[in-house]
Coordinates of C-alpha atoms in Angstrom, one line a residue:
X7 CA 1.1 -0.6 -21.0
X8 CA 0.5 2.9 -19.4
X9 CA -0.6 5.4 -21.6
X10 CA -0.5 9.5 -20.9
X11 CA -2.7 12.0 -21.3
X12 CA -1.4 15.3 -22.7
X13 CA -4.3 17.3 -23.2
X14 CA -4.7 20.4 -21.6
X15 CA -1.2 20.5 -20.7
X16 CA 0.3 24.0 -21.5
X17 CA 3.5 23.9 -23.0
X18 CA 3.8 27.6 -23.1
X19 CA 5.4 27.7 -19.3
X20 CA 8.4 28.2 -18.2
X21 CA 9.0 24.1 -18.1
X22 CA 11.7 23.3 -20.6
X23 CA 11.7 20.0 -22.7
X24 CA 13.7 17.6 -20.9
X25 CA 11.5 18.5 -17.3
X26 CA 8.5 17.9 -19.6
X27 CA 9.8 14.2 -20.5
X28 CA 10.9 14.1 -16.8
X29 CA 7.9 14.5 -15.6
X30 CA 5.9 12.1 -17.9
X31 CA 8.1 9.6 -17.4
X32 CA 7.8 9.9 -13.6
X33 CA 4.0 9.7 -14.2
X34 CA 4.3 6.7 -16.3
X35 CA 6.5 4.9 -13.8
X36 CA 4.1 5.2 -11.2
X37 CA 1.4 4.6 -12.7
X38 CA 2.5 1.8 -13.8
X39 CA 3.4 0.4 -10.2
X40 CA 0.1 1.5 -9.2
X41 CA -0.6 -1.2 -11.8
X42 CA 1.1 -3.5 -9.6
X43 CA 0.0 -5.6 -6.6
X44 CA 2.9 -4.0 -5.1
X45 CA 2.7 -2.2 -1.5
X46 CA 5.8 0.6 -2.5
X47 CA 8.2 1.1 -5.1
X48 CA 11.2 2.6 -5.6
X49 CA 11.5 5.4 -8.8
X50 CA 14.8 5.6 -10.0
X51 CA 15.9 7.9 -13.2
X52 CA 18.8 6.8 -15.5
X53 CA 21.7 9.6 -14.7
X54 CA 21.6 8.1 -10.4
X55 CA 24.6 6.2 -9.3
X56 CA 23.7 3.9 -6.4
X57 CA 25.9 4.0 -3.2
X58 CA 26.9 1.0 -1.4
X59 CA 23.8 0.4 0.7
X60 CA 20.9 1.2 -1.7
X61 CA 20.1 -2.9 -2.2
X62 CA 20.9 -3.3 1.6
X63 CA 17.7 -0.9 1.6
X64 CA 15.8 -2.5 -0.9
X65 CA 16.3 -5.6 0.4
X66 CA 15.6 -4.7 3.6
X67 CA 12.1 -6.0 5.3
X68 CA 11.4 -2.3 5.2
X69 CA 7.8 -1.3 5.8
X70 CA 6.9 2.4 4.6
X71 CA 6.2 4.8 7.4
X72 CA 1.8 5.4 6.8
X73 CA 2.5 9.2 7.6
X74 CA 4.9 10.0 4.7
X75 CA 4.5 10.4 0.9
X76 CA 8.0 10.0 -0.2
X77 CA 11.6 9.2 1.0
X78 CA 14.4 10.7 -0.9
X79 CA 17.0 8.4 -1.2
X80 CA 19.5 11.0 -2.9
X81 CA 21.9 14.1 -1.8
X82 CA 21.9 17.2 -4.0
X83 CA 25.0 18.0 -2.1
X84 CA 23.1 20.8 -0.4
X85 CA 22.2 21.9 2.6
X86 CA 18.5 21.2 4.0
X87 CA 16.3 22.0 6.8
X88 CA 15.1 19.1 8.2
X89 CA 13.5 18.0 11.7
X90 CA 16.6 17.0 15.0
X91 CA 14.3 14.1 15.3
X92 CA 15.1 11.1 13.5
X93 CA 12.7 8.1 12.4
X94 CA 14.1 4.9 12.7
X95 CA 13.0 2.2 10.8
X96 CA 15.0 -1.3 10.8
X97 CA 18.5 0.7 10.8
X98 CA 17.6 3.2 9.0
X99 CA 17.5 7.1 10.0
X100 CA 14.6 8.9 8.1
X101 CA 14.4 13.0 8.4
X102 CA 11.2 15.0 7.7
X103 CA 12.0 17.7 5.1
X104 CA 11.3 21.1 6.0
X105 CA 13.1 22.4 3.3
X106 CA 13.3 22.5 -0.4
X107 CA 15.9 19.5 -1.4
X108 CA 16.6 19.7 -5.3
X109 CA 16.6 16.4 -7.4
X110 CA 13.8 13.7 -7.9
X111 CA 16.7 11.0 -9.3
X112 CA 16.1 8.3 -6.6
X113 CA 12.6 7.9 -4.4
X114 CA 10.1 5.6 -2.2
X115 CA 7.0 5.4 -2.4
X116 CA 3.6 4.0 -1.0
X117 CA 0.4 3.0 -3.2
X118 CA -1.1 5.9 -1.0
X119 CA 1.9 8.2 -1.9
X120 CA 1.9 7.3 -5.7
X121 CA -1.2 8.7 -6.2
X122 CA -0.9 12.1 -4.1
X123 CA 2.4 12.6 -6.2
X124 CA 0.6 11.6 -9.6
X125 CA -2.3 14.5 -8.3
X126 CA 0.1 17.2 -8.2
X127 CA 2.3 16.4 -11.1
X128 CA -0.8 16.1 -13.4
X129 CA -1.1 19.8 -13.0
X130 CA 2.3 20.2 -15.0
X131 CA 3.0 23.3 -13.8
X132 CA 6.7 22.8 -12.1
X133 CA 9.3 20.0 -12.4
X134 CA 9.4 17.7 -11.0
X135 CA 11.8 17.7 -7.8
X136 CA 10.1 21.1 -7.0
X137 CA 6.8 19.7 -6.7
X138 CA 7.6 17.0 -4.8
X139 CA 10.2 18.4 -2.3
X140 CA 9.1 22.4 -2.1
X141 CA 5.0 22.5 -3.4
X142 CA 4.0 19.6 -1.5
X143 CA 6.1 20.0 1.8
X144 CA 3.8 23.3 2.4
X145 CA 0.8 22.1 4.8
X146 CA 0.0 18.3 5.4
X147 CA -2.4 17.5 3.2
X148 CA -0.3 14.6 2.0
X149 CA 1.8 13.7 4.8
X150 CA 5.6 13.7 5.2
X151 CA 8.6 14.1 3.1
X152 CA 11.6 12.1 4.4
X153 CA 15.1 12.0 3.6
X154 CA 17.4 8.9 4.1
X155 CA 20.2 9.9 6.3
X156 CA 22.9 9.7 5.2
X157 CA 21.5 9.5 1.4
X158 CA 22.3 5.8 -0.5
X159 CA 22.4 8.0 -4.2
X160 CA 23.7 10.7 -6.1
X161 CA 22.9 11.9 -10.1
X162 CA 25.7 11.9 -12.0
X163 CA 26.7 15.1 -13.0
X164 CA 27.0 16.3 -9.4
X165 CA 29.7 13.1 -8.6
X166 CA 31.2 13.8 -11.8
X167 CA 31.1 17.7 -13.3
X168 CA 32.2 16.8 -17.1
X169 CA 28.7 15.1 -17.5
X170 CA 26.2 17.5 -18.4
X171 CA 22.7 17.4 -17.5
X172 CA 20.4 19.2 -19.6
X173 CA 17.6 20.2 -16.8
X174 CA 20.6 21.4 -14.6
X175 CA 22.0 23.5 -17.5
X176 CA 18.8 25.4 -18.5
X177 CA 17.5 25.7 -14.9
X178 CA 21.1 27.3 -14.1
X179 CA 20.6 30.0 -16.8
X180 CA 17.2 31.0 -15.7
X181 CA 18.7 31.4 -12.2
X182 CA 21.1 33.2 -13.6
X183 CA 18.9 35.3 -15.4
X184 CA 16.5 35.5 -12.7
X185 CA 19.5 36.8 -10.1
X186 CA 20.6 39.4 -12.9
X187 CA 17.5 40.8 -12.9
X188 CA 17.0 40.9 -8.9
X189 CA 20.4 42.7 -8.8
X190 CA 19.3 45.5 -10.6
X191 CA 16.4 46.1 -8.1
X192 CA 18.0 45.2 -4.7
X193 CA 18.9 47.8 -2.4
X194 CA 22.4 47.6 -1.3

């Protein structure tokens, strides 16, 4: 049993509802595995389709680099900034993030790591993806952000554009919005 606490979260911000349930129910999962005697865990949410070697990773006798926070086991289908050299672990190729890398659908994480991502999204002030892969990739307070390469997941609506998502809807209308209202002001 895992209870949150809401209070002194503002819900006046520019976080919609669905982020808002996104992020408490990231909270709750890892608090809940912090709960655990467990050594890592894996956070998956329920619009990720697994590729072909996501339980060849899990299954693996995989043992979470000490330096990192998180390892994103998704694409976005984007392009990312990320370091020429590789970790290796077992046969797996790990890339430090340098760049913001949408999406928060499928993750690793330490006991160690757990907690630095349950400190930031306490603060409720961004979703969730954007804390963990552009807010916490500045400086090193909590170590390194990897990426499995190639990624071993995908959300849904980006394999299959019929599906909507309603985070990806709204956050597409306030870039929209946003970009309408940098146009005016940009000097051409």
């Amino acid at each position: 049993k895992c209870t949150l606490n809401l209070e002194g979260v503002d819900f006046s911000n520019e976080l919609s509802f669905p982020e808002l349930a996104c992020i408490a129910s990231h909270l709750k999962a890892l608090k809940i595995f912090l709960e655990s005697e467990n050594e890592a865990c894996c956070i998956l949410e329920d619009d990720v389709i697994l590729g072909q070697d996501f339980f060849k990773i899990l299954k693996s006798n995989f043992k979470f680099p000490s330096n990192a926070y998180i390892i994103k086991l998704e694409t976005y289908d984007q392009r990312i900034w990320h370091s020429k050299n590789s970790y290796r672990v077992n046969d797996l190729r790990l890339d430090k993030l340098h760049s913001h890398h949408y999406g928060s659908a499928a993750y690793l994480t330490s006991r160690k790591g757990a907690k630095s991502l349950i400190e930031e999204l306490e603060k409720y002030d961004t979703a969730v993806d954007l804390v963990f892969f552009e807010n916490m990739l500045r400086g090193n307070k909590y170590g390194h952000a990897l990426q499995l390469n190639p990624a071993c997941c995908i959300q849904e609506n980006l394999k299959d554009p019929t599906i909507d998502s309603d985070i990806y809807k709204e956050r597409h209308e306030v870039w929209l919005k946003n970009k309408t209202q940098l146009d005016r002001y940009s000097v051409v």
